[in-house]
Amino acid sequence: MIVLLIVTVSSMATEYDPLLLKTQASIFPKIILLDKDVESKLESDKIVISIVYSENDFENAIRLKNLIEDSYKKNLANKVLLVRLVDFREFEKENIATAYYLMQGEPDVHKSITSHAGKNRRVCFSYNYKDFENNALISLLIKEKTYIYLNKSAVHAYDIKFNPMFYKIVKVLE
Amino acid sequence: MKKTSISIKITLAFLLVSVVTLLGLYFVFFYLFEQHMLEVEKDKAALIAQTIEPMIGMNHYLGMNEEIANIGQQIIKHKQVVGLAVTMGGEILWSSVENDSRDHIHVSYPIEDPVTSMVIGAIDLSYTMDSYNNAINDVKETLLYYFGMLSLVFALFAMFSRYSLSPLSKIATIVQRYQLGSDIDFSNVRLETETGAITDAFQRMVANIREYTVLLERYKHSVDESSIVSRTDLEGRITYVNDEFCRVSGYSRDELIGQKHFLIRHPDTPDSTYAELWATIKANRIWKSTLKNRRKDGSAYYVKATIVPILDESDAVIEYMGIQHDITQIIEQQERILRQATDMITGLPNRVKLEEDLKTVVSPKFAILNIDNYQIIKDYYGYDVGNQALQEVARILQVFLKNHNVTAYKLASGEFGLLAGDETIDIDFFYLICQHIVQKIEEHTVNILDNSFDFSVSIGVTHDERHLLTYAGLALKHAQDTRKSTILYESTENLIYHYENNLVWTKKIKLALKENRITVFVQPILSANELRVEKYECLVRMIDEDDNIISPFHFLEIAKQSKLYHQITRQVIDVSFAAFSKIDDVQFSINLTVDDLLHRETMEFLIKKITESSLASRLVLEIVESEGIETFVEISDAIHQFKKLGCKIAIDDFGTGYSNFSYLMQLNIDVIKIDGSLIKTIDTDKRSQIISTTIIDFSRQLELSTVAEFVHNESVLDYVRSIGIDYVQGYHLGEPVPIDVLLTDSIASN
């Protein structure tokens, strides 16, 4: 049944690299903490990551959520880490998270979310670095080694001050 | 010991200073540089670690450990990084160690969590010391090159110094060879600014030396011409004498050179003088004094000598120079002056010296001391005895006064002056000194030849600066007149009055003698039993210009002082003989003093009168003031002569003073006149009675007649008759009357 489910889902959903997901699940939460102003962005003293997904990516979103929770056991730097799954269609601008994670999706939708995140100076990760065109801020790619990408054109819009060393290890894309 | 040249000294000094400085700099610089370089290398290694630490920390934080390996791989590629290890939580996360034998340093750098900043690991980095070693080697090499160059500079500097200073050596050689009086030639010396200045200075110095030498020669000539100059070695041997020395000493130069100064030493110069001379000059001090030297012919000459020790540069004596001036004439002149100012008999300074001293003395106290009866002693015993008496008194004065600042002078015959010029001696103390002098002299028995003398002296003292000699003389006179040993001249007016009075009376006496107003009164002397006039005593009186009769009390003493006394005596003798030659069968007595008896002219006059007349058997010579006459042979002879002529001798005023019976027998006298002071109270005074009775008893046993004078009342007359007196005389029995009256009465009775 699991196999059937996987096949079904996979036939409907966009493809996600599991290793990439796992790596992103491992790294992205930590990047949230590199925001120097992270304390003001907590939700009830909790770190909340909203994974925004499209309808057909629910399962990947679940998978990602599980990967994160498995990695951090709902605790990141002695703070409670909550991972929320938000459907693109149900995205509410009032529901502000500490950070956003964009699964693959429509550019316009992504643009509205990144705009929302940027206005609220929230980090917005994207599964695919190509979402930088939609003003996603950070993404990650595994090639011969792991690369963290930073969208240079969006940096000013987000107005987020990271740990300076963060800028040393990321690859900045124009 | 050969001295090192200045050029070598300068070079060596420069070398020494430079080497010490460079070595100091080398070690300080090298040490600091090495330490600094080491620190730099450590800093570089630390910097590498520090550079990668944040990325390693961040990668580790993000779990990107493979990136840490990448970083490690990149770092290890650095040519100086030979090892790198990244340790996280005690476990080596990544490491790489190259097998490299090069020296290296190890740096460990902590890795912090980028979020919590907690140390989570460490970077251990091994870094080669290639840069350090290369830098050190480069520095060493550079310094060695520098030292090499410096040595070359030193060598060049030494050569240059030697070259530059070589003229100085030549100048030194020329100067060393310079001889006094010659020229100095620097023409062969390479001259530059400094050496030129030096040679110029030497040229000027030589010119100055020549000038001073000429000057010194002239000085020497001047000294040689004006002084007696000699030089001796340290043992006193003469090494040089000038012509003047030879001329004055009478020795030739050859006779003097090499001889000790002892050659001209006069035996009168005491050893102590030469001892002091040698002690002074051996102490490097100049000796100055007067020396009495001896010429070759034995005669003495005096020099005012200055002996100067001549010292070398180290103040050691090398010889002695004597500069002397012949002061023989001055000394002889001084001795003549001294002789003129010295009494030759006593050796004391004389009146000339006294008057000289009085010019300089402040607040002087002065006294004149007179030996009583000195003139008589001199006349009687002769000049030799008189001189010895003066010498003895002078000796006593010198012995006594040596402890006081009082100087004794010999003045007139038998007179001495005592001068206190010390302001600390006040007049009272000086007076006391004079009294002690009197005591000393009078306590002292002087033995001259076979005679013993007990001198008495009188002293007149004054401190009146204006008329020291006059007032002291007046005080002395007053002392003698009042028979006091010492008189302080205080009452000027009284004394002046007294002596003005004397002058007046002297004039009166002279006038009286001239106008024949010195006359004779006679007082009868009666036999005690029958109260019959048997004799007359001739008494001198003066009739003044107003026909007043003047008692001898007023003028006789003054006459003695003015040498008119003997004229008066002769006048009395003349008048008495003239009168009594006209009066028969009565004795008469004439008073004679010791002065009269010793006065040759008076005695000859009296003897002539006696021999020319027939009055000798009626004449009684009364010797008054007879105290001490037994000591005079002349008086004894005179008495003997008068007795031989038939005269009788009476002793007047017997029984007082030092009267004694022994001389009565020696002088073979006939009559004793008992002193009036005993007679006038004999009726009441037990003492007078005992003395008078004793005299009468004694006279009776010697078969001498006795006369009582001053019988002034019946009671006295009764008493003297009761004790057996032979004759009586006095106002109760008959006052003195003019001899002319007696003569008139006698003629009338005849």
PDB file of N, CA, C and O in Angstrom, chain B residues 89-122:
ATOM      1  N   GLY B  89      34.548  18.916  19.652  1.00  0.00           N
ATOM      2  CA  GLY B  89      34.096  18.118  20.798  1.00  0.00           C
ATOM      3  C   GLY B  89      35.067  17.034  21.166  1.00  0.00           C
ATOM      4  O   GLY B  89      34.679  15.940  21.585  1.00  0.00           O
ATOM      5  N   GLY B  90      36.317  17.286  21.007  1.00  0.00           N
ATOM      6  CA  GLY B  90      37.367  16.342  21.408  1.00  0.00           C
ATOM      7  C   GLY B  90      37.672  15.319  20.336  1.00  0.00           C
ATOM      8  O   GLY B  90      38.598  14.518  20.501  1.00  0.00           O
ATOM      9  N   GLU B  91      36.962  15.360  19.265  1.00  0.00           N
ATOM     10  CA  GLU B  91      37.238  14.409  18.188  1.00  0.00           C
ATOM     11  C   GLU B  91      37.787  15.129  16.973  1.00  0.00           C
ATOM     12  O   GLU B  91      37.322  16.222  16.642  1.00  0.00           O
ATOM     13  N   ILE B  92      38.759  14.498  16.370  1.00  0.00           N
ATOM     14  CA  ILE B  92      39.358  15.125  15.191  1.00  0.00           C
ATOM     15  C   ILE B  92      38.359  15.005  14.049  1.00  0.00           C
ATOM     16  O   ILE B  92      37.978  13.901  13.635  1.00  0.00           O
ATOM     17  N   LEU B  93      37.963  16.194  13.605  1.00  0.00           N
ATOM     18  CA  LEU B  93      36.979  16.207  12.514  1.00  0.00           C
ATOM     19  C   LEU B  93      37.682  16.047  11.182  1.00  0.00           C
ATOM     20  O   LEU B  93      37.199  15.359  10.275  1.00  0.00           O
ATOM     21  N   TRP B  94      38.816  16.719  11.160  1.00  0.00           N
ATOM     22  CA  TRP B  94      39.633  16.605   9.936  1.00  0.00           C
ATOM     23  C   TRP B  94      41.066  16.915  10.310  1.00  0.00           C
ATOM     24  O   TRP B  94      41.361  17.773  11.134  1.00  0.00           O
ATOM     25  N   SER B  95      41.978  16.172   9.644  1.00  0.00           N
ATOM     26  CA  SER B  95      43.392  16.479   9.903  1.00  0.00           C
ATOM     27  C   SER B  95      44.244  16.096   8.714  1.00  0.00           C
ATOM     28  O   SER B  95      43.862  15.207   7.937  1.00  0.00           O
ATOM     29  N   SER B  96      45.340  16.780   8.611  1.00  0.00           N
ATOM     30  CA  SER B  96      46.304  16.456   7.574  1.00  0.00           C
ATOM     31  C   SER B  96      47.682  16.906   8.078  1.00  0.00           C
ATOM     32  O   SER B  96      47.871  18.046   8.469  1.00  0.00           O
ATOM     33  N   VAL B  97      48.593  15.933   8.062  1.00  0.00           N
ATOM     34  CA  VAL B  97      49.957  16.250   8.548  1.00  0.00           C
ATOM     35  C   VAL B  97      50.941  15.846   7.471  1.00  0.00           C
ATOM     36  O   VAL B  97      50.950  14.683   7.052  1.00  0.00           O
ATOM     37  N   GLU B  98      51.710  16.827   7.035  1.00  0.00           N
ATOM     38  CA  GLU B  98      52.739  16.519   6.044  1.00  0.00           C
ATOM     39  C   GLU B  98      54.000  16.045   6.747  1.00  0.00           C
ATOM     40  O   GLU B  98      54.304  16.489   7.845  1.00  0.00           O
ATOM     41  N   ASN B  99      54.668  15.164   6.082  1.00  0.00           N
ATOM     42  CA  ASN B  99      55.941  14.681   6.634  1.00  0.00           C
ATOM     43  C   ASN B  99      57.035  15.665   6.247  1.00  0.00           C
ATOM     44  O   ASN B  99      57.690  15.515   5.223  1.00  0.00           O
ATOM     45  N   ASP B 100      57.179  16.652   7.069  1.00  0.00           N
ATOM     46  CA  ASP B 100      58.125  17.732   6.743  1.00  0.00           C
ATOM     47  C   ASP B 100      59.109  17.895   7.885  1.00  0.00           C
ATOM     48  O   ASP B 100      58.719  17.980   9.046  1.00  0.00           O
ATOM     49  N   SER B 101      60.387  17.913   7.530  1.00  0.00           N
ATOM     50  CA  SER B 101      61.419  18.006   8.581  1.00  0.00           C
ATOM     51  C   SER B 101      61.769  19.448   8.934  1.00  0.00           C
ATOM     52  O   SER B 101      62.625  19.696   9.779  1.00  0.00           O
ATOM     53  N   ARG B 102      61.163  20.369   8.286  1.00  0.00           N
ATOM     54  CA  ARG B 102      61.513  21.766   8.543  1.00  0.00           C
ATOM     55  C   ARG B 102      61.046  22.179   9.961  1.00  0.00           C
ATOM     56  O   ARG B 102      60.091  21.612  10.498  1.00  0.00           O
ATOM     57  N   ASP B 103      61.752  23.168  10.465  1.00  0.00           N
ATOM     58  CA  ASP B 103      61.318  23.709  11.766  1.00  0.00           C
ATOM     59  C   ASP B 103      59.919  24.269  11.600  1.00  0.00           C
ATOM     60  O   ASP B 103      59.592  24.867  10.576  1.00  0.00           O
ATOM     61  N   HIS B 104      59.115  24.101  12.581  1.00  0.00           N
ATOM     62  CA  HIS B 104      57.796  24.685  12.492  1.00  0.00           C
ATOM     63  C   HIS B 104      57.311  25.047  13.895  1.00  0.00           C
ATOM     64  O   HIS B 104      57.824  24.568  14.902  1.00  0.00           O
ATOM     65  N   ILE B 105      56.300  25.885  13.840  1.00  0.00           N
ATOM     66  CA  ILE B 105      55.680  26.271  15.100  1.00  0.00           C
ATOM     67  C   ILE B 105      54.246  25.742  15.082  1.00  0.00           C
ATOM     68  O   ILE B 105      53.676  25.495  14.020  1.00  0.00           O
ATOM     69  N   HIS B 106      53.722  25.573  16.229  1.00  0.00           N
ATOM     70  CA  HIS B 106      52.377  25.009  16.348  1.00  0.00           C
ATOM     71  C   HIS B 106      51.462  26.065  16.950  1.00  0.00           C
ATOM     72  O   HIS B 106      51.795  26.692  17.961  1.00  0.00           O
ATOM     73  N   VAL B 107      50.320  26.233  16.305  1.00  0.00           N
ATOM     74  CA  VAL B 107      49.348  27.198  16.780  1.00  0.00           C
ATOM     75  C   VAL B 107      48.012  26.509  16.947  1.00  0.00           C
ATOM     76  O   VAL B 107      47.583  25.770  16.067  1.00  0.00           O
ATOM     77  N   SER B 108      47.415  26.742  18.073  1.00  0.00           N
ATOM     78  CA  SER B 108      46.086  26.160  18.296  1.00  0.00           C
ATOM     79  C   SER B 108      45.091  27.301  18.439  1.00  0.00           C
ATOM     80  O   SER B 108      45.327  28.245  19.201  1.00  0.00           O
ATOM     81  N   TYR B 109      44.030  27.199  17.686  1.00  0.00           N
ATOM     82  CA  TYR B 109      43.062  28.301  17.705  1.00  0.00           C
ATOM     83  C   TYR B 109      41.675  27.739  17.993  1.00  0.00           C
ATOM     84  O   TYR B 109      41.246  26.749  17.399  1.00  0.00           O
ATOM     85  N   PRO B 110      40.910  28.355  18.880  1.00  0.00           N
ATOM     86  CA  PRO B 110      39.612  27.797  19.248  1.00  0.00           C
ATOM     87  C   PRO B 110      38.552  28.050  18.168  1.00  0.00           C
ATOM     88  O   PRO B 110      38.604  29.067  17.488  1.00  0.00           O
ATOM     89  N   ILE B 111      37.615  27.119  18.058  1.00  0.00           N
ATOM     90  CA  ILE B 111      36.489  27.287  17.123  1.00  0.00           C
ATOM     91  C   ILE B 111      35.246  27.570  17.954  1.00  0.00           C
ATOM     92  O   ILE B 111      34.945  26.852  18.903  1.00  0.00           O
ATOM     93  N   GLU B 112      34.567  28.656  17.587  1.00  0.00           N
ATOM     94  CA  GLU B 112      33.378  29.042  18.335  1.00  0.00           C
ATOM     95  C   GLU B 112      32.126  28.723  17.526  1.00  0.00           C
ATOM     96  O   GLU B 112      32.129  28.777  16.296  1.00  0.00           O
ATOM     97  N   ASP B 113      31.061  28.415  18.279  1.00  0.00           N
ATOM     98  CA  ASP B 113      29.755  28.225  17.628  1.00  0.00           C
ATOM     99  C   ASP B 113      29.278  29.584  17.142  1.00  0.00           C
ATOM    100  O   ASP B 113      29.282  30.551  17.919  1.00  0.00           O
ATOM    101  N   PRO B 114      28.925  29.725  15.905  1.00  0.00           N
ATOM    102  CA  PRO B 114      28.567  31.054  15.389  1.00  0.00           C
ATOM    103  C   PRO B 114      27.324  31.638  16.042  1.00  0.00           C
ATOM    104  O   PRO B 114      27.134  32.836  16.049  1.00  0.00           O
ATOM    105  N   VAL B 115      26.467  30.766  16.606  1.00  0.00           N
ATOM    106  CA  VAL B 115      25.248  31.291  17.220  1.00  0.00           C
ATOM    107  C   VAL B 115      25.480  31.557  18.708  1.00  0.00           C
ATOM    108  O   VAL B 115      25.197  32.635  19.211  1.00  0.00           O
ATOM    109  N   THR B 116      26.066  30.570  19.402  1.00  0.00           N
ATOM    110  CA  THR B 116      26.217  30.716  20.859  1.00  0.00           C
ATOM    111  C   THR B 116      27.560  31.276  21.263  1.00  0.00           C
ATOM    112  O   THR B 116      27.770  31.625  22.432  1.00  0.00           O
ATOM    113  N   SER B 117      28.500  31.344  20.330  1.00  0.00           N
ATOM    114  CA  SER B 117      29.864  31.792  20.592  1.00  0.00           C
ATOM    115  C   SER B 117      30.594  30.908  21.588  1.00  0.00           C
ATOM    116  O   SER B 117      31.625  31.289  22.148  1.00  0.00           O
ATOM    117  N   MET B 118      30.089  29.734  21.831  1.00  0.00           N
ATOM    118  CA  MET B 118      30.774  28.807  22.722  1.00  0.00           C
ATOM    119  C   MET B 118      31.868  28.087  21.949  1.00  0.00           C
ATOM    120  O   MET B 118      31.740  27.855  20.753  1.00  0.00           O
ATOM    121  N   VAL B 119      32.979  27.808  22.672  1.00  0.00           N
ATOM    122  CA  VAL B 119      34.072  27.079  22.015  1.00  0.00           C
ATOM    123  C   VAL B 119      33.618  25.649  21.798  1.00  0.00           C
ATOM    124  O   VAL B 119      33.239  24.956  22.749  1.00  0.00           O
ATOM    125  N   ILE B 120      33.681  25.265  20.558  1.00  0.00           N
ATOM    126  CA  ILE B 120      33.200  23.922  20.252  1.00  0.00           C
ATOM    127  C   ILE B 120      34.302  23.044  19.700  1.00  0.00           C
ATOM    128  O   ILE B 120      34.098  21.856  19.481  1.00  0.00           O
ATOM    129  N   GLY B 121      35.448  23.642  19.472  1.00  0.00           N
ATOM    130  CA  GLY B 121      36.542  22.842  18.942  1.00  0.00           C
ATOM    131  C   GLY B 121      37.792  23.677  18.814  1.00  0.00           C
ATOM    132  O   GLY B 121      37.889  24.753  19.394  1.00  0.00           O
ATOM    133  N   ALA B 122      38.750  23.116  18.037  1.00  0.00           N
ATOM    134  CA  ALA B 122      40.006  23.844  17.896  1.00  0.00           C
ATOM    135  C   ALA B 122      40.644  23.542  16.561  1.00  0.00           C
ATOM    136  O   ALA B 122      40.431  22.463  15.999  1.00  0.00           O
TER     137      ALA B 122
END
